Amino acid sequence: MLPTARTFINAFLHLLFPEACVVCKRVLNAELRFVCPSCRLALPYTDFFKDLQQHIDNPAGRVLIGRIPADFVLPFLHFQKGGSAQKILHAIKYRGAKALAYEMGYLYGERLCRASLPYEIDGFLPVPLHPKKQHQRGYNQSEYFARGLADAWQYPLPVWNRAVERRVQRASQTHKGLWERWLNVRDVFELTTEGKRALHRQAVVLVDDVLTTGATLEALYKSILPAQPRAVGVITLAYAGDAFA
């Protein structure tokens, strides 16, 4: 197949403005985006999905015990300050790399499809942003991560991005402790009429970018209880553990 005009244009633009790996900053080849092959191989994958016993009995799952009756809690990456997961998340949230969120979701979705999850899931519920915050950023990073997961799955799955609304915008949780985080997100989510209908008796997977104390995911879970979901799981891009403690 002969190269198209767009191919030549993209190659020329790459010469003028070469894209760098968000992790190591080395210039990427024209056909690559975001993360170079070496850094991709070295990402701090949790791999909890490989062992059925670790689907809930893992550091991230233990954070949510007694708070969300999840059948699995499966973060993709370990988060460490200054590490590759933090650099990826920074690019996604603050440098407009929404396509990177999708790519990470797709990459993880391909792996999860080979895992023995306890049941067939019915769809993904990304943590919603407040409309003002989403307008400022231009997108919801958790939604793009969820869409990558959904597109990689073995059968078509919905992403319920209108099922829950974030009614209140509050300050960032980055430097807050467990109690402060819980207070910060308490009652901020509201199940919509569409969501109550869509999530009714469904196996719902809650999706977020980072799991730290679990306060946001707990608040989201409580907001969907009127829909009576038959099962709940959790998937996140990263697990921060005590990185913010």
PDB file of C-alpha atoms in Angstrom:
ATOM      1  CA  MET A   1       0.000   0.000   0.000  1.00  0.00           C
ATOM      2  CA  LEU A   2       1.382   3.403  -0.983  1.00  0.00           C
ATOM      3  CA  PRO A   3       1.886   5.984   1.759  1.00  0.00           C
ATOM      4  CA  THR A   4      -0.910   8.529   1.989  1.00  0.00           C
ATOM      5  CA  ALA A   5      -0.515  12.284   2.146  1.00  0.00           C
ATOM      6  CA  ARG A   6      -1.462  12.141   5.829  1.00  0.00           C
ATOM      7  CA  THR A   7       1.394   9.704   6.455  1.00  0.00           C
ATOM      8  CA  PHE A   8       3.892  12.137   4.929  1.00  0.00           C
ATOM      9  CA  ILE A   9       2.414  15.042   6.888  1.00  0.00           C
ATOM     10  CA  ASN A  10       2.595  13.124  10.162  1.00  0.00           C
ATOM     11  CA  ALA A  11       6.190  12.110   9.466  1.00  0.00           C
ATOM     12  CA  PHE A  12       7.113  15.726   8.705  1.00  0.00           C
ATOM     13  CA  LEU A  13       5.422  16.955  11.887  1.00  0.00           C
ATOM     14  CA  HIS A  14       7.265  14.307  13.873  1.00  0.00           C
ATOM     15  CA  LEU A  15      10.568  15.654  12.533  1.00  0.00           C
ATOM     16  CA  LEU A  16       9.618  19.169  13.604  1.00  0.00           C
ATOM     17  CA  PHE A  17       7.978  18.254  16.902  1.00  0.00           C
ATOM     18  CA  PRO A  18       9.147  14.782  17.950  1.00  0.00           C
ATOM     19  CA  GLU A  19       7.041  13.127  20.623  1.00  0.00           C
ATOM     20  CA  ALA A  20       8.855  11.926  23.716  1.00  0.00           C
ATOM     21  CA  CYS A  21       8.120   9.031  26.025  1.00  0.00           C
ATOM     22  CA  VAL A  22       6.197  10.390  29.023  1.00  0.00           C
ATOM     23  CA  VAL A  23       8.288   8.192  31.336  1.00  0.00           C
ATOM     24  CA  CYS A  24      11.927   8.392  30.193  1.00  0.00           C
ATOM     25  CA  LYS A  25      11.650  11.441  27.857  1.00  0.00           C
ATOM     26  CA  ARG A  26      13.463   9.694  25.009  1.00  0.00           C
ATOM     27  CA  VAL A  27      12.221  10.616  21.538  1.00  0.00           C
ATOM     28  CA  LEU A  28       9.754   8.073  20.190  1.00  0.00           C
ATOM     29  CA  ASN A  29       9.721   6.628  16.703  1.00  0.00           C
ATOM     30  CA  ALA A  30       7.080   8.153  14.463  1.00  0.00           C
ATOM     31  CA  GLU A  31       4.820   5.087  14.752  1.00  0.00           C
ATOM     32  CA  LEU A  32       4.872   5.084  18.585  1.00  0.00           C
ATOM     33  CA  ARG A  33       2.936   7.209  21.053  1.00  0.00           C
ATOM     34  CA  PHE A  34       3.268   8.102  24.717  1.00  0.00           C
ATOM     35  CA  VAL A  35       5.384   5.262  26.174  1.00  0.00           C
ATOM     36  CA  CYS A  36       8.456   3.661  24.597  1.00  0.00           C
ATOM     37  CA  PRO A  37       8.734  -0.151  24.401  1.00  0.00           C
ATOM     38  CA  SER A  38      11.411  -0.318  27.114  1.00  0.00           C
ATOM     39  CA  CYS A  39       9.349   1.685  29.592  1.00  0.00           C
ATOM     40  CA  ARG A  40       6.201  -0.235  28.681  1.00  0.00           C
ATOM     41  CA  LEU A  41       7.938  -3.503  29.553  1.00  0.00           C
ATOM     42  CA  ALA A  42       9.209  -2.039  32.821  1.00  0.00           C
ATOM     43  CA  LEU A  43       5.884  -0.580  34.010  1.00  0.00           C
ATOM     44  CA  PRO A  44       5.037  -1.599  37.604  1.00  0.00           C
ATOM     45  CA  TYR A  45       2.201  -3.968  36.726  1.00  0.00           C
ATOM     46  CA  THR A  46       0.324  -5.388  39.714  1.00  0.00           C
ATOM     47  CA  ASP A  47      -0.677  -8.603  37.896  1.00  0.00           C
ATOM     48  CA  PHE A  48      -3.255  -9.324  40.623  1.00  0.00           C
ATOM     49  CA  PHE A  49      -5.614 -10.579  37.921  1.00  0.00           C
ATOM     50  CA  LYS A  50      -3.387 -13.602  37.243  1.00  0.00           C
ATOM     51  CA  ASP A  51      -4.189 -15.263  40.564  1.00  0.00           C
ATOM     52  CA  LEU A  52      -7.868 -15.810  41.409  1.00  0.00           C
ATOM     53  CA  GLN A  53      -7.082 -15.628  45.124  1.00  0.00           C
ATOM     54  CA  GLN A  54      -5.528 -12.188  44.628  1.00  0.00           C
ATOM     55  CA  HIS A  55      -8.589 -10.744  42.911  1.00  0.00           C
ATOM     56  CA  ILE A  56      -9.678  -9.404  46.298  1.00  0.00           C
ATOM     57  CA  ASP A  57      -6.888 -10.499  48.658  1.00  0.00           C
ATOM     58  CA  ASN A  58      -4.405  -7.857  47.586  1.00  0.00           C
ATOM     59  CA  PRO A  59      -3.309  -4.511  49.079  1.00  0.00           C
ATOM     60  CA  ALA A  60      -5.882  -2.547  47.062  1.00  0.00           C
ATOM     61  CA  GLY A  61      -8.681  -4.982  47.850  1.00  0.00           C
ATOM     62  CA  ARG A  62      -7.958  -4.837  51.563  1.00  0.00           C
ATOM     63  CA  VAL A  63      -8.446  -1.060  51.493  1.00  0.00           C
ATOM     64  CA  LEU A  64     -12.089  -1.580  50.488  1.00  0.00           C
ATOM     65  CA  ILE A  65     -12.983  -4.523  52.741  1.00  0.00           C
ATOM     66  CA  GLY A  66     -16.105  -3.710  54.755  1.00  0.00           C
ATOM     67  CA  ARG A  67     -16.813  -0.677  52.573  1.00  0.00           C
ATOM     68  CA  ILE A  68     -17.599  -2.095  49.128  1.00  0.00           C
ATOM     69  CA  PRO A  69     -18.689  -5.743  48.710  1.00  0.00           C
ATOM     70  CA  ALA A  70     -16.503  -6.056  45.630  1.00  0.00           C
ATOM     71  CA  ASP A  71     -15.819  -9.445  44.078  1.00  0.00           C
ATOM     72  CA  PHE A  72     -12.551  -8.168  42.643  1.00  0.00           C
ATOM     73  CA  VAL A  73     -10.348  -5.093  43.050  1.00  0.00           C
ATOM     74  CA  LEU A  74      -7.801  -4.996  40.249  1.00  0.00           C
ATOM     75  CA  PRO A  75      -5.554  -1.951  39.804  1.00  0.00           C
ATOM     76  CA  PHE A  76      -3.357  -2.044  36.715  1.00  0.00           C
ATOM     77  CA  LEU A  77      -0.186  -0.374  38.049  1.00  0.00           C
ATOM     78  CA  HIS A  78       1.569   0.263  41.347  1.00  0.00           C
ATOM     79  CA  PHE A  79       1.859   4.011  42.017  1.00  0.00           C
ATOM     80  CA  GLN A  80       5.022   5.402  43.551  1.00  0.00           C
ATOM     81  CA  LYS A  81       5.997   9.051  43.840  1.00  0.00           C
ATOM     82  CA  GLY A  82       8.280   9.914  40.954  1.00  0.00           C
ATOM     83  CA  GLY A  83       7.667   6.549  39.321  1.00  0.00           C
ATOM     84  CA  SER A  84       6.427   5.704  35.855  1.00  0.00           C
ATOM     85  CA  ALA A  85       2.784   5.334  36.923  1.00  0.00           C
ATOM     86  CA  GLN A  86       2.805   8.856  38.355  1.00  0.00           C
ATOM     87  CA  LYS A  87       4.307  10.233  35.144  1.00  0.00           C
ATOM     88  CA  ILE A  88       1.636   8.496  33.078  1.00  0.00           C
ATOM     89  CA  LEU A  89      -1.140   9.807  35.316  1.00  0.00           C
ATOM     90  CA  HIS A  90       0.314  13.320  35.221  1.00  0.00           C
ATOM     91  CA  ALA A  91       0.319  13.257  31.416  1.00  0.00           C
ATOM     92  CA  ILE A  92      -3.259  12.000  31.380  1.00  0.00           C
ATOM     93  CA  LYS A  93      -4.657  14.486  33.882  1.00  0.00           C
ATOM     94  CA  TYR A  94      -2.622  17.623  33.246  1.00  0.00           C
ATOM     95  CA  ARG A  95      -1.152  17.396  29.740  1.00  0.00           C
ATOM     96  CA  GLY A  96      -4.245  16.492  27.767  1.00  0.00           C
ATOM     97  CA  ALA A  97      -3.206  12.892  27.047  1.00  0.00           C
ATOM     98  CA  LYS A  98      -6.718  11.436  27.075  1.00  0.00           C
ATOM     99  CA  ALA A  99      -5.670   8.991  24.348  1.00  0.00           C
ATOM    100  CA  LEU A 100      -3.073   7.626  26.767  1.00  0.00           C
ATOM    101  CA  ALA A 101      -5.843   6.886  29.287  1.00  0.00           C
ATOM    102  CA  TYR A 102      -7.684   4.982  26.556  1.00  0.00           C
ATOM    103  CA  GLU A 103      -4.515   3.137  25.540  1.00  0.00           C
ATOM    104  CA  MET A 104      -3.818   2.069  29.126  1.00  0.00           C
ATOM    105  CA  GLY A 105      -7.410   0.848  29.425  1.00  0.00           C
ATOM    106  CA  TYR A 106      -7.166  -1.120  26.203  1.00  0.00           C
ATOM    107  CA  LEU A 107      -3.847  -2.654  27.218  1.00  0.00           C
ATOM    108  CA  TYR A 108      -5.275  -3.734  30.571  1.00  0.00           C
ATOM    109  CA  GLY A 109      -8.528  -4.903  29.005  1.00  0.00           C
ATOM    110  CA  GLU A 110      -6.629  -7.267  26.731  1.00  0.00           C
ATOM    111  CA  ARG A 111      -4.994  -8.815  29.798  1.00  0.00           C
ATOM    112  CA  LEU A 112      -8.166  -8.981  31.862  1.00  0.00           C
ATOM    113  CA  CYS A 113      -9.979 -10.812  29.075  1.00  0.00           C
ATOM    114  CA  ARG A 114      -7.661 -13.732  29.760  1.00  0.00           C
ATOM    115  CA  ALA A 115      -8.392 -13.680  33.495  1.00  0.00           C
ATOM    116  CA  SER A 116     -10.970 -15.865  35.222  1.00  0.00           C
ATOM    117  CA  LEU A 117     -13.268 -13.193  36.639  1.00  0.00           C
ATOM    118  CA  PRO A 118     -16.037 -14.568  38.881  1.00  0.00           C
ATOM    119  CA  TYR A 119     -18.797 -13.653  36.414  1.00  0.00           C
ATOM    120  CA  GLU A 120     -19.467 -11.926  33.123  1.00  0.00           C
ATOM    121  CA  ILE A 121     -19.561  -8.220  33.799  1.00  0.00           C
ATOM    122  CA  ASP A 122     -22.282  -6.036  32.307  1.00  0.00           C
ATOM    123  CA  GLY A 123     -20.492  -2.704  31.984  1.00  0.00           C
ATOM    124  CA  PHE A 124     -18.187  -0.035  33.386  1.00  0.00           C
ATOM    125  CA  LEU A 125     -19.095   2.935  35.586  1.00  0.00           C
ATOM    126  CA  PRO A 126     -16.321   5.573  35.572  1.00  0.00           C
ATOM    127  CA  VAL A 127     -16.069   7.988  38.474  1.00  0.00           C
ATOM    128  CA  PRO A 128     -17.714  11.170  37.148  1.00  0.00           C
ATOM    129  CA  LEU A 129     -16.135  14.604  37.272  1.00  0.00           C
ATOM    130  CA  HIS A 130     -18.059  17.718  38.189  1.00  0.00           C
ATOM    131  CA  PRO A 131     -19.238  19.393  34.937  1.00  0.00           C
ATOM    132  CA  LYS A 132     -17.094  22.463  35.649  1.00  0.00           C
ATOM    133  CA  LYS A 133     -13.983  20.339  36.211  1.00  0.00           C
ATOM    134  CA  GLN A 134     -14.664  18.288  33.097  1.00  0.00           C
ATOM    135  CA  HIS A 135     -15.142  21.453  31.054  1.00  0.00           C
ATOM    136  CA  GLN A 136     -11.806  22.805  32.296  1.00  0.00           C
ATOM    137  CA  ARG A 137      -9.959  19.564  31.525  1.00  0.00           C
ATOM    138  CA  GLY A 138     -11.937  18.789  28.382  1.00  0.00           C
ATOM    139  CA  TYR A 139     -12.534  15.146  29.271  1.00  0.00           C
ATOM    140  CA  ASN A 140     -12.928  12.653  32.103  1.00  0.00           C
ATOM    141  CA  GLN A 141      -9.778  10.544  32.341  1.00  0.00           C
ATOM    142  CA  SER A 142     -11.587   7.696  34.120  1.00  0.00           C
ATOM    143  CA  GLU A 143     -14.137   7.538  31.307  1.00  0.00           C
ATOM    144  CA  TYR A 144     -11.406   7.237  28.673  1.00  0.00           C
ATOM    145  CA  PHE A 145      -9.701   4.512  30.697  1.00  0.00           C
ATOM    146  CA  ALA A 146     -13.061   2.716  30.939  1.00  0.00           C
ATOM    147  CA  ARG A 147     -13.666   3.041  27.198  1.00  0.00           C
ATOM    148  CA  GLY A 148     -10.321   1.411  26.526  1.00  0.00           C
ATOM    149  CA  LEU A 149     -11.271  -1.451  28.824  1.00  0.00           C
ATOM    150  CA  ALA A 150     -14.652  -1.852  27.134  1.00  0.00           C
ATOM    151  CA  ASP A 151     -13.263  -1.828  23.594  1.00  0.00           C
ATOM    152  CA  ALA A 152     -10.715  -4.514  24.450  1.00  0.00           C
ATOM    153  CA  TRP A 153     -13.290  -6.863  25.950  1.00  0.00           C
ATOM    154  CA  GLN A 154     -14.349 -10.077  24.250  1.00  0.00           C
ATOM    155  CA  TYR A 155     -17.950  -8.902  23.937  1.00  0.00           C
ATOM    156  CA  PRO A 156     -19.499  -5.404  23.641  1.00  0.00           C
ATOM    157  CA  LEU A 157     -19.801  -3.607  26.964  1.00  0.00           C
ATOM    158  CA  PRO A 158     -21.337  -0.221  27.788  1.00  0.00           C
ATOM    159  CA  VAL A 159     -19.607   2.612  29.601  1.00  0.00           C
ATOM    160  CA  TRP A 160     -22.264   4.239  31.786  1.00  0.00           C
ATOM    161  CA  ASN A 161     -20.953   7.799  31.745  1.00  0.00           C
ATOM    162  CA  ARG A 162     -24.380   9.358  32.446  1.00  0.00           C
ATOM    163  CA  ALA A 163     -25.537   6.986  35.167  1.00  0.00           C
ATOM    164  CA  VAL A 164     -24.173   9.073  38.048  1.00  0.00           C
ATOM    165  CA  GLU A 165     -23.616  12.819  38.339  1.00  0.00           C
ATOM    166  CA  ARG A 166     -21.153  14.654  40.529  1.00  0.00           C
ATOM    167  CA  ARG A 167     -23.242  17.366  42.157  1.00  0.00           C
ATOM    168  CA  VAL A 168     -20.548  19.148  44.150  1.00  0.00           C
ATOM    169  CA  GLN A 169     -17.074  20.280  43.174  1.00  0.00           C
ATOM    170  CA  ARG A 170     -14.623  20.259  46.037  1.00  0.00           C
ATOM    171  CA  ALA A 171     -10.905  20.765  46.479  1.00  0.00           C
ATOM    172  CA  SER A 172      -8.397  18.199  45.251  1.00  0.00           C
ATOM    173  CA  GLN A 173      -7.902  15.205  47.532  1.00  0.00           C
ATOM    174  CA  THR A 174      -4.195  14.824  46.803  1.00  0.00           C
ATOM    175  CA  HIS A 175      -2.911  16.000  50.193  1.00  0.00           C
ATOM    176  CA  LYS A 176      -5.838  14.850  52.332  1.00  0.00           C
ATOM    177  CA  GLY A 177      -5.880  11.966  54.789  1.00  0.00           C
ATOM    178  CA  LEU A 178      -8.445   9.177  55.001  1.00  0.00           C
ATOM    179  CA  TRP A 179     -11.003  11.051  57.134  1.00  0.00           C
ATOM    180  CA  GLU A 180     -10.649  14.265  55.155  1.00  0.00           C
ATOM    181  CA  ARG A 181     -11.058  12.388  51.876  1.00  0.00           C
ATOM    182  CA  TRP A 182     -14.207  10.674  53.114  1.00  0.00           C
ATOM    183  CA  LEU A 183     -15.722  13.993  54.202  1.00  0.00           C
ATOM    184  CA  ASN A 184     -14.680  15.581  50.911  1.00  0.00           C
ATOM    185  CA  VAL A 185     -16.625  13.119  48.740  1.00  0.00           C
ATOM    186  CA  ARG A 186     -19.521  12.240  51.039  1.00  0.00           C
ATOM    187  CA  ASP A 187     -22.827  12.764  49.204  1.00  0.00           C
ATOM    188  CA  VAL A 188     -21.210  14.325  46.125  1.00  0.00           C
ATOM    189  CA  PHE A 189     -22.607  11.701  43.714  1.00  0.00           C
ATOM    190  CA  GLU A 190     -26.216  11.301  42.615  1.00  0.00           C
ATOM    191  CA  LEU A 191     -27.728   8.419  40.661  1.00  0.00           C
ATOM    192  CA  THR A 192     -29.637   9.689  37.629  1.00  0.00           C
ATOM    193  CA  THR A 193     -32.975   8.351  36.415  1.00  0.00           C
ATOM    194  CA  GLU A 194     -31.138   6.893  33.429  1.00  0.00           C
ATOM    195  CA  GLY A 195     -28.582   5.329  35.752  1.00  0.00           C
ATOM    196  CA  LYS A 196     -31.165   3.731  38.012  1.00  0.00           C
ATOM    197  CA  ARG A 197     -32.662   2.041  34.975  1.00  0.00           C
ATOM    198  CA  ALA A 198     -29.349   1.116  33.303  1.00  0.00           C
ATOM    199  CA  LEU A 199     -27.627  -0.302  36.394  1.00  0.00           C
ATOM    200  CA  HIS A 200     -30.604  -2.230  37.764  1.00  0.00           C
ATOM    201  CA  ARG A 201     -29.538  -5.803  38.588  1.00  0.00           C
ATOM    202  CA  GLN A 202     -26.331  -5.392  36.572  1.00  0.00           C
ATOM    203  CA  ALA A 203     -22.796  -6.561  37.333  1.00  0.00           C
ATOM    204  CA  VAL A 204     -21.161  -3.140  37.571  1.00  0.00           C
ATOM    205  CA  VAL A 205     -17.433  -2.406  37.495  1.00  0.00           C
ATOM    206  CA  LEU A 206     -16.463   0.881  39.160  1.00  0.00           C
ATOM    207  CA  VAL A 207     -13.565   2.535  37.330  1.00  0.00           C
ATOM    208  CA  ASP A 208     -11.203   5.226  38.634  1.00  0.00           C
ATOM    209  CA  ASP A 209      -7.759   6.502  37.751  1.00  0.00           C
ATOM    210  CA  VAL A 210      -6.148   6.030  41.175  1.00  0.00           C
ATOM    211  CA  LEU A 211      -7.185   4.108  44.273  1.00  0.00           C
ATOM    212  CA  THR A 212      -5.709   5.668  47.399  1.00  0.00           C
ATOM    213  CA  THR A 213      -7.943   5.542  50.486  1.00  0.00           C
ATOM    214  CA  GLY A 214     -10.994   4.312  48.566  1.00  0.00           C
ATOM    215  CA  ALA A 215     -13.190   7.212  49.725  1.00  0.00           C
ATOM    216  CA  THR A 216     -14.266   8.221  46.209  1.00  0.00           C
ATOM    217  CA  LEU A 217     -15.097   4.679  45.135  1.00  0.00           C
ATOM    218  CA  GLU A 218     -16.999   4.058  48.365  1.00  0.00           C
ATOM    219  CA  ALA A 219     -19.097   7.185  47.798  1.00  0.00           C
ATOM    220  CA  LEU A 220     -19.753   6.163  44.189  1.00  0.00           C
ATOM    221  CA  TYR A 221     -20.808   2.677  45.275  1.00  0.00           C
ATOM    222  CA  LYS A 222     -23.254   4.040  47.848  1.00  0.00           C
ATOM    223  CA  SER A 223     -24.799   6.318  45.226  1.00  0.00           C
ATOM    224  CA  ILE A 224     -25.779   3.372  42.998  1.00  0.00           C
ATOM    225  CA  LEU A 225     -27.402   1.249  45.719  1.00  0.00           C
ATOM    226  CA  PRO A 226     -30.944   2.315  44.704  1.00  0.00           C
ATOM    227  CA  ALA A 227     -30.297   0.570  41.365  1.00  0.00           C
ATOM    228  CA  GLN A 228     -29.724  -2.709  43.222  1.00  0.00           C
ATOM    229  CA  PRO A 229     -26.689  -3.911  41.236  1.00  0.00           C
ATOM    230  CA  ARG A 230     -26.346  -7.691  41.409  1.00  0.00           C
ATOM    231  CA  ALA A 231     -22.553  -7.553  41.683  1.00  0.00           C
ATOM    232  CA  VAL A 232     -19.753  -4.996  41.935  1.00  0.00           C
ATOM    233  CA  GLY A 233     -16.092  -5.014  40.958  1.00  0.00           C
ATOM    234  CA  VAL A 234     -13.389  -2.333  40.927  1.00  0.00           C
ATOM    235  CA  ILE A 235     -10.747  -1.606  38.300  1.00  0.00           C
ATOM    236  CA  THR A 236      -8.330   1.320  38.510  1.00  0.00           C
ATOM    237  CA  LEU A 237      -5.384   2.493  36.484  1.00  0.00           C
ATOM    238  CA  ALA A 238      -3.190   2.608  39.577  1.00  0.00           C
ATOM    239  CA  TYR A 239      -3.069   1.824  43.281  1.00  0.00           C
ATOM    240  CA  ALA A 240      -1.272   4.395  45.400  1.00  0.00           C
ATOM    241  CA  GLY A 241      -1.242   2.565  48.732  1.00  0.00           C
ATOM    242  CA  ASP A 242       0.323   4.862  51.309  1.00  0.00           C
ATOM    243  CA  ALA A 243       1.964   7.090  48.685  1.00  0.00           C
ATOM    244  CA  PHE A 244      -0.044  10.082  49.914  1.00  0.00           C
ATOM    245  CA  ALA A 245       0.032   9.234  53.612  1.00  0.00           C
TER     246      ALA A 245
END
